[in-house]
XYZ file of C-alpha atoms in Angstrom:
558
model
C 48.087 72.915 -6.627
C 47.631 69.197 -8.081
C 51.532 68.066 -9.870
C 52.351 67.536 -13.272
C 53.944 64.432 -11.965
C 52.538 63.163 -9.050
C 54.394 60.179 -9.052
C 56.913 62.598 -7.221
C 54.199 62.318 -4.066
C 52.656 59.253 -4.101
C 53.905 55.827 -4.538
C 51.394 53.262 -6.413
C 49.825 50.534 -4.486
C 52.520 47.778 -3.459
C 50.532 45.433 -0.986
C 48.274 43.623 -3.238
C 48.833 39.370 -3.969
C 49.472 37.239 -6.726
C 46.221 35.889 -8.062
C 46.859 35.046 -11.392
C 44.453 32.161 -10.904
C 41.673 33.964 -9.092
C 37.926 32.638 -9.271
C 35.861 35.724 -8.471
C 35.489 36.888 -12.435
C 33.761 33.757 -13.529
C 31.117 33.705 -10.265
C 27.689 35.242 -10.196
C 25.718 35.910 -6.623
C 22.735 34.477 -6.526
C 21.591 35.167 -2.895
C 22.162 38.193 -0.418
C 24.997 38.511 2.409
C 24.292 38.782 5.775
C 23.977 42.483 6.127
C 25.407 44.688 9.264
C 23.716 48.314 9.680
C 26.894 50.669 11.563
C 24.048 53.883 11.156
C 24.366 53.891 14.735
C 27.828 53.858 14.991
C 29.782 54.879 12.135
C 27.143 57.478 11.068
C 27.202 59.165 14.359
C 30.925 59.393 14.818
C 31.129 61.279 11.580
C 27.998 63.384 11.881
C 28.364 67.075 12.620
C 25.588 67.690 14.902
C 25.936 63.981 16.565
C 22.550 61.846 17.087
C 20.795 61.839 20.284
C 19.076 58.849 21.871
C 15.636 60.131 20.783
C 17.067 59.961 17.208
C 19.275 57.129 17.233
C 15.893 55.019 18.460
C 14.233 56.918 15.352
C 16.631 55.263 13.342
C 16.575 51.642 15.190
C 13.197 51.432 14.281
C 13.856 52.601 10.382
C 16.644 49.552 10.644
C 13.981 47.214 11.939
C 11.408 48.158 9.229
C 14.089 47.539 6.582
C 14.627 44.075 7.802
C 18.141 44.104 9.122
C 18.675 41.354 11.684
C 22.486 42.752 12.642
C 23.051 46.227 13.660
C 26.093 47.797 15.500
C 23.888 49.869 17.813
C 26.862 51.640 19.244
C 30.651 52.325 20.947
C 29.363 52.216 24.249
C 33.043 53.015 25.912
C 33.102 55.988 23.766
C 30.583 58.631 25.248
C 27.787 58.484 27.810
C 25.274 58.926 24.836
C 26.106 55.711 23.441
C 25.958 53.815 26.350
C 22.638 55.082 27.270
C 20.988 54.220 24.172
C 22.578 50.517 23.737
C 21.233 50.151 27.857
C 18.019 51.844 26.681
C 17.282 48.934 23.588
C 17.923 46.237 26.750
C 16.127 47.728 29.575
C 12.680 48.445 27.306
C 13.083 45.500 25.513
C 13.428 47.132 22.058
C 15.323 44.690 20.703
C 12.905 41.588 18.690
C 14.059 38.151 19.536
C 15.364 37.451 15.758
C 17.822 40.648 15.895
C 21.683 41.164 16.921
C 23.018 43.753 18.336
C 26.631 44.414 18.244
C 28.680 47.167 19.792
C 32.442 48.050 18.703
C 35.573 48.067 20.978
C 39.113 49.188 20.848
C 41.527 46.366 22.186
C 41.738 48.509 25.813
C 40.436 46.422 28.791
C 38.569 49.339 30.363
C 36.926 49.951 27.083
C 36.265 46.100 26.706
C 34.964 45.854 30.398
C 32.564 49.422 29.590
C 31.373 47.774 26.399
C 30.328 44.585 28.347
C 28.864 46.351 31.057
C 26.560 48.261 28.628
C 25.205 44.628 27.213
C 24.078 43.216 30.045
C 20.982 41.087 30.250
C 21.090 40.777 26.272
C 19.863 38.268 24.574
C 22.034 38.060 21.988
C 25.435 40.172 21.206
C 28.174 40.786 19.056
C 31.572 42.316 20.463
C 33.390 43.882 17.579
C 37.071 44.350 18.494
C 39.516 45.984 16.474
C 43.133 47.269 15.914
C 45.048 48.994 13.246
C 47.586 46.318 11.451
C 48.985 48.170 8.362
C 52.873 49.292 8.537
C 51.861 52.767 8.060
C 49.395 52.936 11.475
C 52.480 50.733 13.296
C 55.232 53.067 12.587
C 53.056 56.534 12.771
C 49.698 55.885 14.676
C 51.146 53.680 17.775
C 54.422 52.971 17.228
C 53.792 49.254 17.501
C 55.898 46.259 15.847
C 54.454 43.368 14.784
C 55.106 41.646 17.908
C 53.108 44.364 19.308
C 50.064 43.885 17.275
C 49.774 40.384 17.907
C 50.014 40.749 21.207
C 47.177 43.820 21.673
C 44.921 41.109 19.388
C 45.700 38.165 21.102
C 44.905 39.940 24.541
C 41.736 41.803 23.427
C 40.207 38.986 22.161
C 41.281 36.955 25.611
C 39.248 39.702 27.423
C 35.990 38.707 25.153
C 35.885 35.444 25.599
C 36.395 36.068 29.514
C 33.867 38.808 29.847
C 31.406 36.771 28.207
C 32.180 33.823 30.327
C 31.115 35.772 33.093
C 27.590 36.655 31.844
C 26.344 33.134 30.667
C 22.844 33.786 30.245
C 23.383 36.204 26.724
C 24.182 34.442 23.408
C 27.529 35.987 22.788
C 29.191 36.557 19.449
C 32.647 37.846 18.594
C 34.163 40.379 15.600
C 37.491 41.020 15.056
C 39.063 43.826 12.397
C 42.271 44.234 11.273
C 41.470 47.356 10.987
C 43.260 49.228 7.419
C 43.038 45.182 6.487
C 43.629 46.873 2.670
C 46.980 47.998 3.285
C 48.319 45.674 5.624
C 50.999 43.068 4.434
C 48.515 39.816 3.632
C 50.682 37.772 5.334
C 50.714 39.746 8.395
C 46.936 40.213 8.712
C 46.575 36.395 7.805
C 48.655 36.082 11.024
C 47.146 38.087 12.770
C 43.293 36.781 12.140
C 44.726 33.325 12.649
C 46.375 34.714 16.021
C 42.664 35.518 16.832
C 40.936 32.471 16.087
C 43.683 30.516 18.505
C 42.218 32.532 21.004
C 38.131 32.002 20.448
C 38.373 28.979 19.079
C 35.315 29.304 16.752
C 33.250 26.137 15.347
C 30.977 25.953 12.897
C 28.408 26.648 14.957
C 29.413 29.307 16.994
C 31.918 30.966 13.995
C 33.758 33.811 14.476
C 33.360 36.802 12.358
C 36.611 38.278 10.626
C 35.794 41.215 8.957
C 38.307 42.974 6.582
C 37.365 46.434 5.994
C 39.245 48.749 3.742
C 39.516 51.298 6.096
C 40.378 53.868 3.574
C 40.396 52.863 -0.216
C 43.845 52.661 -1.661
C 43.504 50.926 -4.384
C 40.844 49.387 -6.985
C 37.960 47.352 -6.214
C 39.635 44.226 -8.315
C 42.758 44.401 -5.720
C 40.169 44.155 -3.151
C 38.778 41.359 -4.346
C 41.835 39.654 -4.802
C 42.345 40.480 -1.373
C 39.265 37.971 -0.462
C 40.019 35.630 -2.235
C 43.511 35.008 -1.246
C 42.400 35.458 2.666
C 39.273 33.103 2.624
C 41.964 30.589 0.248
C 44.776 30.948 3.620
C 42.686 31.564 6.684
C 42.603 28.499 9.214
C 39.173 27.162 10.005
C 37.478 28.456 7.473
C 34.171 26.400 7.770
C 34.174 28.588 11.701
C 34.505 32.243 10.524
C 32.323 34.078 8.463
C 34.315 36.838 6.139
C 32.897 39.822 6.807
C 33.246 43.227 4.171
C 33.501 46.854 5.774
C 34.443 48.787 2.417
C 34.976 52.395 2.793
C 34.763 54.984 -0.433
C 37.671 57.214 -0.875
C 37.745 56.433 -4.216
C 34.389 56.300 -4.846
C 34.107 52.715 -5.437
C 33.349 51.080 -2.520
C 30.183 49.314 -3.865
C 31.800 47.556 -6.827
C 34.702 46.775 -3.894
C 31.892 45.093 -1.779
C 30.146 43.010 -4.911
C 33.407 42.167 -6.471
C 34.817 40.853 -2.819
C 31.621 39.099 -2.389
C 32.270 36.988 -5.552
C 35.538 36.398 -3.604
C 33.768 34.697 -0.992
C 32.789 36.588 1.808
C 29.717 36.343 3.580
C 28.690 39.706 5.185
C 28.618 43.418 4.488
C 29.238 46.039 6.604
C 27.385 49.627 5.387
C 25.411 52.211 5.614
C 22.093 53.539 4.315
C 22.997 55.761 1.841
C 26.893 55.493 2.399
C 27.168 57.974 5.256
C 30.013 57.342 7.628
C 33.623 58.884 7.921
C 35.018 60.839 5.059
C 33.286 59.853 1.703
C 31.011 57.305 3.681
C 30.872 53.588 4.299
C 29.575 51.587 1.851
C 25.964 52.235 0.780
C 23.808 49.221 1.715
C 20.514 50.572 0.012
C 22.534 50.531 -3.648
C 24.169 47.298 -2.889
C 20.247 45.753 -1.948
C 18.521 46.953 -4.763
C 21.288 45.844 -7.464
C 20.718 42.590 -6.281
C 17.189 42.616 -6.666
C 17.567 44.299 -10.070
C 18.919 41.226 -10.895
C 16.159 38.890 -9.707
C 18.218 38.204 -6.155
C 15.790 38.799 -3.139
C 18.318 41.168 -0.887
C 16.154 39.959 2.196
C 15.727 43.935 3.050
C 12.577 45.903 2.223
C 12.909 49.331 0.549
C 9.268 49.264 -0.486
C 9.137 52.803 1.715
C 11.762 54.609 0.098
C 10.495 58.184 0.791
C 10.026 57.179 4.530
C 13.417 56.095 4.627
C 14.810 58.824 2.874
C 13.268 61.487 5.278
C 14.122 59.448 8.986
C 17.809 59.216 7.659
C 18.131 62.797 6.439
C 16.632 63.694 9.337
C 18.633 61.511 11.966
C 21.594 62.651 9.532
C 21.117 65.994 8.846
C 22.688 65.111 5.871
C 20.594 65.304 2.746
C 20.635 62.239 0.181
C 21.643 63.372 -3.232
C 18.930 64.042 -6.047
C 21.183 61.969 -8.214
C 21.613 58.769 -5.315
C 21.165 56.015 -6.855
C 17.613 54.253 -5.982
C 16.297 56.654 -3.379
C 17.418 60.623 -4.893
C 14.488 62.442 -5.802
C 15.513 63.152 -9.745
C 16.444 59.451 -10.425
C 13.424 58.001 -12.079
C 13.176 61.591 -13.578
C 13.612 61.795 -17.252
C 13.771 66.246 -18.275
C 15.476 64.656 -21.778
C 12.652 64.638 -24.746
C 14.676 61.433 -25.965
C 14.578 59.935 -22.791
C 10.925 60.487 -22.001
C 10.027 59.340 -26.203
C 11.603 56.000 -24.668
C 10.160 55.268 -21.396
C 6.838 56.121 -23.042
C 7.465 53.689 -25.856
C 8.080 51.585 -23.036
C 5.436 52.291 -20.722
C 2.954 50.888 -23.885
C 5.086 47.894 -24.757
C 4.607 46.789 -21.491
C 1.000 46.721 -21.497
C 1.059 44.268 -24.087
C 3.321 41.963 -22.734
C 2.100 39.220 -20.391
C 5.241 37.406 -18.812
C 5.797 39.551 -16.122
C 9.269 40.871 -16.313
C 10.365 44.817 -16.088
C 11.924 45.759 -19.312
C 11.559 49.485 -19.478
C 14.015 52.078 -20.995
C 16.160 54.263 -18.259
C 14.681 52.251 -15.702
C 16.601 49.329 -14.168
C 13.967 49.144 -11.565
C 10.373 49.614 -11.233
C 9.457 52.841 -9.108
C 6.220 51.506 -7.961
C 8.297 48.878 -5.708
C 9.978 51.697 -3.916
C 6.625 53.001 -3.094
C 7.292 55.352 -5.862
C 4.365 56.800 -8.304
C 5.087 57.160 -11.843
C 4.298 61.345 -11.760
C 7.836 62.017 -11.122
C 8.974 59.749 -14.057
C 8.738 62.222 -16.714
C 9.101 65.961 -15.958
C 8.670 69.108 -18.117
C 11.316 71.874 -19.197
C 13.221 73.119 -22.024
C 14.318 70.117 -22.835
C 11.394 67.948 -22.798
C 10.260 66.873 -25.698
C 6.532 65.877 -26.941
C 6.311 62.398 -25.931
C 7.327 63.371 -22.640
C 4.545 65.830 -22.293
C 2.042 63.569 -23.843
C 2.878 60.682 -21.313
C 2.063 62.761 -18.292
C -1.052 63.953 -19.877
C -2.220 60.245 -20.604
C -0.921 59.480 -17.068
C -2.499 62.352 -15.235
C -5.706 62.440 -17.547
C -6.117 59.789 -19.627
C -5.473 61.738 -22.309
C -4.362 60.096 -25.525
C -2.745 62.417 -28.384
C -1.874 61.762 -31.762
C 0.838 62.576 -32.727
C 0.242 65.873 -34.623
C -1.333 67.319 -31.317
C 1.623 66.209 -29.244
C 3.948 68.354 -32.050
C 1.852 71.262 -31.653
C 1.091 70.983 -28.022
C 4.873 70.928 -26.912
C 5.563 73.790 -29.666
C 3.023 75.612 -26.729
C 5.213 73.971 -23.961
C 8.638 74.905 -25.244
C 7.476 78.473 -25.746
C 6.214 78.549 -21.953
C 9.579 77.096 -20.538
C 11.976 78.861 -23.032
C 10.450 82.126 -21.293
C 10.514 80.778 -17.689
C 13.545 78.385 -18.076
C 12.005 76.262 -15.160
C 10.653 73.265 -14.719
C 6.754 73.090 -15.739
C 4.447 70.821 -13.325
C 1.953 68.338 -13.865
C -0.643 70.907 -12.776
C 0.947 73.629 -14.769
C 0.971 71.480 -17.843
C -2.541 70.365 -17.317
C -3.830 74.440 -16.955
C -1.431 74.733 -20.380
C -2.972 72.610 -21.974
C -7.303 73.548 -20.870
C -6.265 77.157 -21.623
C -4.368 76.109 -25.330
C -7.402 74.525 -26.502
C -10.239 76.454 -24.788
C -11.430 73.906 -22.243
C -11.688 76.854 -19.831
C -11.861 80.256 -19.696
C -13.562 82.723 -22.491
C -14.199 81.360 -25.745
C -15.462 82.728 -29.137
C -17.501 80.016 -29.812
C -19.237 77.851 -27.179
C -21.643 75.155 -27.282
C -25.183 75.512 -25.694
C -27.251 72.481 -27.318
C -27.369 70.657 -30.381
C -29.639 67.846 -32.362
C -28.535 65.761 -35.068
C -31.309 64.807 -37.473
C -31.756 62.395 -40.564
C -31.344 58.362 -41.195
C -28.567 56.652 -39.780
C -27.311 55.322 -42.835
C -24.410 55.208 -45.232
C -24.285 58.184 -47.897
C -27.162 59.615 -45.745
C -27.302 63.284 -45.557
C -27.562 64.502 -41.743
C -28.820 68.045 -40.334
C -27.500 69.413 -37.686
C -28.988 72.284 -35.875
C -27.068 73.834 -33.157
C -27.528 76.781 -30.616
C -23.775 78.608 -30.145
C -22.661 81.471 -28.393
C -20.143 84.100 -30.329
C -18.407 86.444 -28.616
C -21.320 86.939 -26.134
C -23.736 86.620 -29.132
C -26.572 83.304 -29.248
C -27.014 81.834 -32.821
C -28.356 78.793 -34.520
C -26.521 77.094 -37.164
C -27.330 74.901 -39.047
C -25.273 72.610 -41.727
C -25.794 69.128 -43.374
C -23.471 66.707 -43.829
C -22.989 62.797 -44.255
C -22.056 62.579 -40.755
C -22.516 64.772 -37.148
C -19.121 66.090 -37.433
C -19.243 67.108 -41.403
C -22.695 68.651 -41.125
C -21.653 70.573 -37.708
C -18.230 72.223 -39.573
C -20.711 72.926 -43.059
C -22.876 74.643 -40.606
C -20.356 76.717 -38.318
C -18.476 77.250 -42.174
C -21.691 78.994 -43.604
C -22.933 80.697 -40.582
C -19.255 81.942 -39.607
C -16.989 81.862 -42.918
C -14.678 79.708 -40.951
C -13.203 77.850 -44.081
C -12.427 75.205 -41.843
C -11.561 71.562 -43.144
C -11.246 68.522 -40.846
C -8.143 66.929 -41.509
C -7.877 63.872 -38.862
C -10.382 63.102 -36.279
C -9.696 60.481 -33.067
C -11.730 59.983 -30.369
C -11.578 57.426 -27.184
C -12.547 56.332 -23.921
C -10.805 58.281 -20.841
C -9.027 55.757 -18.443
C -8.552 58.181 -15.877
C -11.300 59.776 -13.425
C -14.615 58.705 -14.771
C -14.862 55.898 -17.106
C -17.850 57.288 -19.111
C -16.347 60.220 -20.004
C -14.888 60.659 -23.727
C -12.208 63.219 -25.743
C -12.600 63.744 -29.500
C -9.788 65.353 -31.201
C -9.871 66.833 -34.492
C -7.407 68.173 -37.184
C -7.960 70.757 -39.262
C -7.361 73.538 -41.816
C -8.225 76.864 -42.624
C -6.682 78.256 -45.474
C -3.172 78.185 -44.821
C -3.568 77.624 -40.960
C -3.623 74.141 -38.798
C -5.186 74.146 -35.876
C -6.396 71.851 -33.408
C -9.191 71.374 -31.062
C -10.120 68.750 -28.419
C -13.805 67.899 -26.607
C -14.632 66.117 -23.481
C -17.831 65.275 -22.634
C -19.844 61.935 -20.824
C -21.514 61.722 -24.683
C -18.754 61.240 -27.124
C -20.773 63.098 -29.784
C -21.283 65.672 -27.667
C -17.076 65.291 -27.277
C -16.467 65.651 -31.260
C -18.564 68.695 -31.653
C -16.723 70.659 -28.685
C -13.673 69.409 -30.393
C -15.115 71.275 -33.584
C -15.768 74.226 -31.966
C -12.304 74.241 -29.456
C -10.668 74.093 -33.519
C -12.222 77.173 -34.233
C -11.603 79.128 -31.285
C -8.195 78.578 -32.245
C -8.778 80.368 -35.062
C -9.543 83.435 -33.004
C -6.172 83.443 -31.389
């Protein structure tokens, strides 16, 4: 049962530093980290039904597609799994010559020596090291003092630099996390990663890589980036080690922590694809990518494949990504809203006219098509659609283009169809709505067999046309005459019939989808106190208006 005053359980966050004068508002990134994949590692510790090596070499290769030249392929000293797959990579040679590998170790010399033992004959390596550093994980987890801490650091990281002394021929790197860096004293953990780099002694061209995750969020992604600011401001050598990010998301902000602590001045980002990981996930790397590139920064990863991706992780996984995840969820360049889809249609034509290039589209931070998404899925159909929803995927689909009165009278149809089904109506189904609404197929009281049109092609002419039409099973001629095809043809069908129907509007164009030298005619009209409408298609655009004519007055019929 949550407290009326929870301040009676839990104490507000103490550890953070003075940065009155901190820099990180007023910067902008304009290129992306160095990125770190822990899929392999993270991901499986916290799966249910942990990844094989059949799927964890399913996912490799997604990582490699994406264009990630750092992943953390394992914890080797952890199970026999693990250090099968990382030997695996090495023995078949899996691993391209411009990629990292990096494995993670607790500071245990067994588990340090297992974790070498795994890498060898790579070509190049990272060995992660880490141990908890926060007052809480001293006094409860290990019962360590500070003294302690130091010590385990200063000794684990001895044992790197030795074991990879001993197998010269692999370009070795070295990581080292305070691990719950977020609610550790900064002081201490300062002391600590300085402790560290005594040890390695890093240069600037063989740096060392301090990573600061926030092992579980405790406070807001501003404090974090405070955080980074104030280390990367104290730390010793800091042209030799590259500030690394490992946010978590406890409180469901672990990708403004990573942004706003990359204004701060780190360098890399720890994540996964899609945020999976312990608890509420590591940070997502996907979202983090594609902001950037939403704002015209080249991430240096390729999501052009986003439904391939999306299917190796949720199978590899077995956890589904959200509908609603940002980028990559199924419903997220999905507009049901009729508002919604008015706008992105509106859109959708102002950007035909424009000619500079950029993306400027209602709803849609990001262009679909460079996820490898179509456009079907933009706009979908159901009780809340509205008409220029419906009348964008028909012009999309079909190339059909409705004025506006027939888009008001066509969703009236649509609303009726999902008010009684309260689902979502398809693409298809909206297509077969809309042939059977206007007669395109199936019976129809009137039907068109042949025509000609006869008189002088002229202004103020009068025309004749002479038509052969089926009624209700029934063959006919009419005949009418008119000043044009489509006044003589209604005179005609008016006299033979005692339609009363008067054209009220009339469009016609080219179709731009499926064959080019096909036409649609729509037409308006009235009959007494009725509207209806009817629509022709046809290769011969006359031919188009006249079924259009005739579609009108099987409309009456209904």
């Amino acid at each position: 049962m949550m407290l009326t005053n929870p301040d009676t359980k839990y104490r507000p966050f103490s550890l953070g530093v003075n940065m009155s004068d901190r820099t990180w508002p007023d910067k902008v990134t304009t290129k992306a980290p160095r990125w770190l994949s822990t899929d392999l590692r993270d991901g499986n510790q916290a799966l249910a039904d942990p990844m094989d090596v059949d799927k964890k070499l399913m996912f490799f290769k997604l990582l490699l597609s994406v264009g990630l030249k750092e992943i953390e392929v394992g914890f080797p000293s952890a199970s026999q799994t693990e250090f099968d797959f990382v030997r695996k990579l090495i023995e078949e040679n899996l691993i391209p010559d411009d990629v990292t590998i990096q494995v993670l170790t607790q500071s245990r010399e067994d588990l340090i020596k297992r974790s070498f033992e795994a890498l060898r004959g790579a070509k190049k390596a990272i060995v992660h090291l880490y141990n908890a550093t926060s007052p809480l994980f001293r006094r409860v987890v290990f019962n360590m003092d500070k003294p302690d801490v130091l010590a385990l650091a200063r000794k684990g990281m001895g044992l790197l630099v030795a074991e990879a002394a001993a197998q010269p021929e692999t370009e070795w790197g070295f990581e080292y996390s305070p691990e719950t860096f977020t609610a550790t004293e900064p002081e201490f953990a300062l002391e600590v990663c300085n402790a560290v780099i005594e040890v390695v002694q890093p240069t600037p061209l063989k740096p060392l890589i301090l990573n600061l995750p926030a092992t579980v969020e405790v406070a807001g992604p501003h404090t974090y980036a405070d955080q980074i600011e104030w280390f990367c401001r104290h730390i010793s050598k800091r042209d030799s080690v590259v500030i690394s990010l490992h946010p978590h998301n406890d409180r469901g902000t672990g990708t403004a922590a990573a942004e706003l602590a990359l204004l701060a001045g780190a360098d890399r980002i720890e994540g996964c694809l899609f945020g999976n990981g312990e608890r509420t996930g590591n940070v997502d790397l996907v979202t983090l990518a594609l902001n950037l590139y939403t704002q015209g920064v080249s991430p240096e990863l390729d999501f052009s494949h986003m439904r391939e991706v999306v299917k190796t992780v949720e199978h590899c996984n077995n956890i589904p990504v959200h509908p609603r995840h940002p980028y990559a969820g199924e419903l997220v360049f999905t507009a049901f809203s009729g508002s919604h889809q008015d706008a992105i249609k509106k859109g959708f034509a102002a950007h035909e006219k424009r000619n500079d290039g950029y993306w400027e589209m209602p709803y849609l931070p990001i262009d679909p098509a460079d996820l490898g998404e179509s456009y079907e899925a933009v706009i979908r159909v159901n009780s809340q659609s509205g008409k220029g929803g419906i009348a964008w995927i028909l012009e999309q689909n079909h190339g059909l283009k409705l004025p506006r009165p027939f888009q008001v009278d066509f969703s009236k149809k649509i609303q009726d169809i999902t008010d009684a089904s309260a689902k979502e109506v398809s693409g298809t189904d909206l297509w077969d709505a809309f042939q059977a609404a206007y007669h395109l197929t199936g019976p129809q009281a009137y039907e068109l067999i042949e025509y000609d049109h006869k008189g002088p092609v002229r202004s103020g002419a009068t025309r004749t046309f002479v038509g052969r039409i089926i009624k209700d099973g029934i063959e006919t001629s009419v005949i009418g005459h008119g000043n044009g095809l489509i006044s003589s043809a209604v005179r005609g069908l008016n006299s033979h019939y005692d339609l009363g129907l008067e054209v009220v509007d009339y469009a016609e164009h080219a179709l731009n989808v499926g064959s080019e030298s096909q036409a649609v005619a729509y037409v308006e009209c009235r009959a007494g106190d009725r509207t209806v409408f009817g629509v022709g298609i046809d290769h011969d655009v006359a031919t188009a208006s006249i079924k259009a004519v005739l579609s009108a007055a099987n409309a009456l019929k209904v």
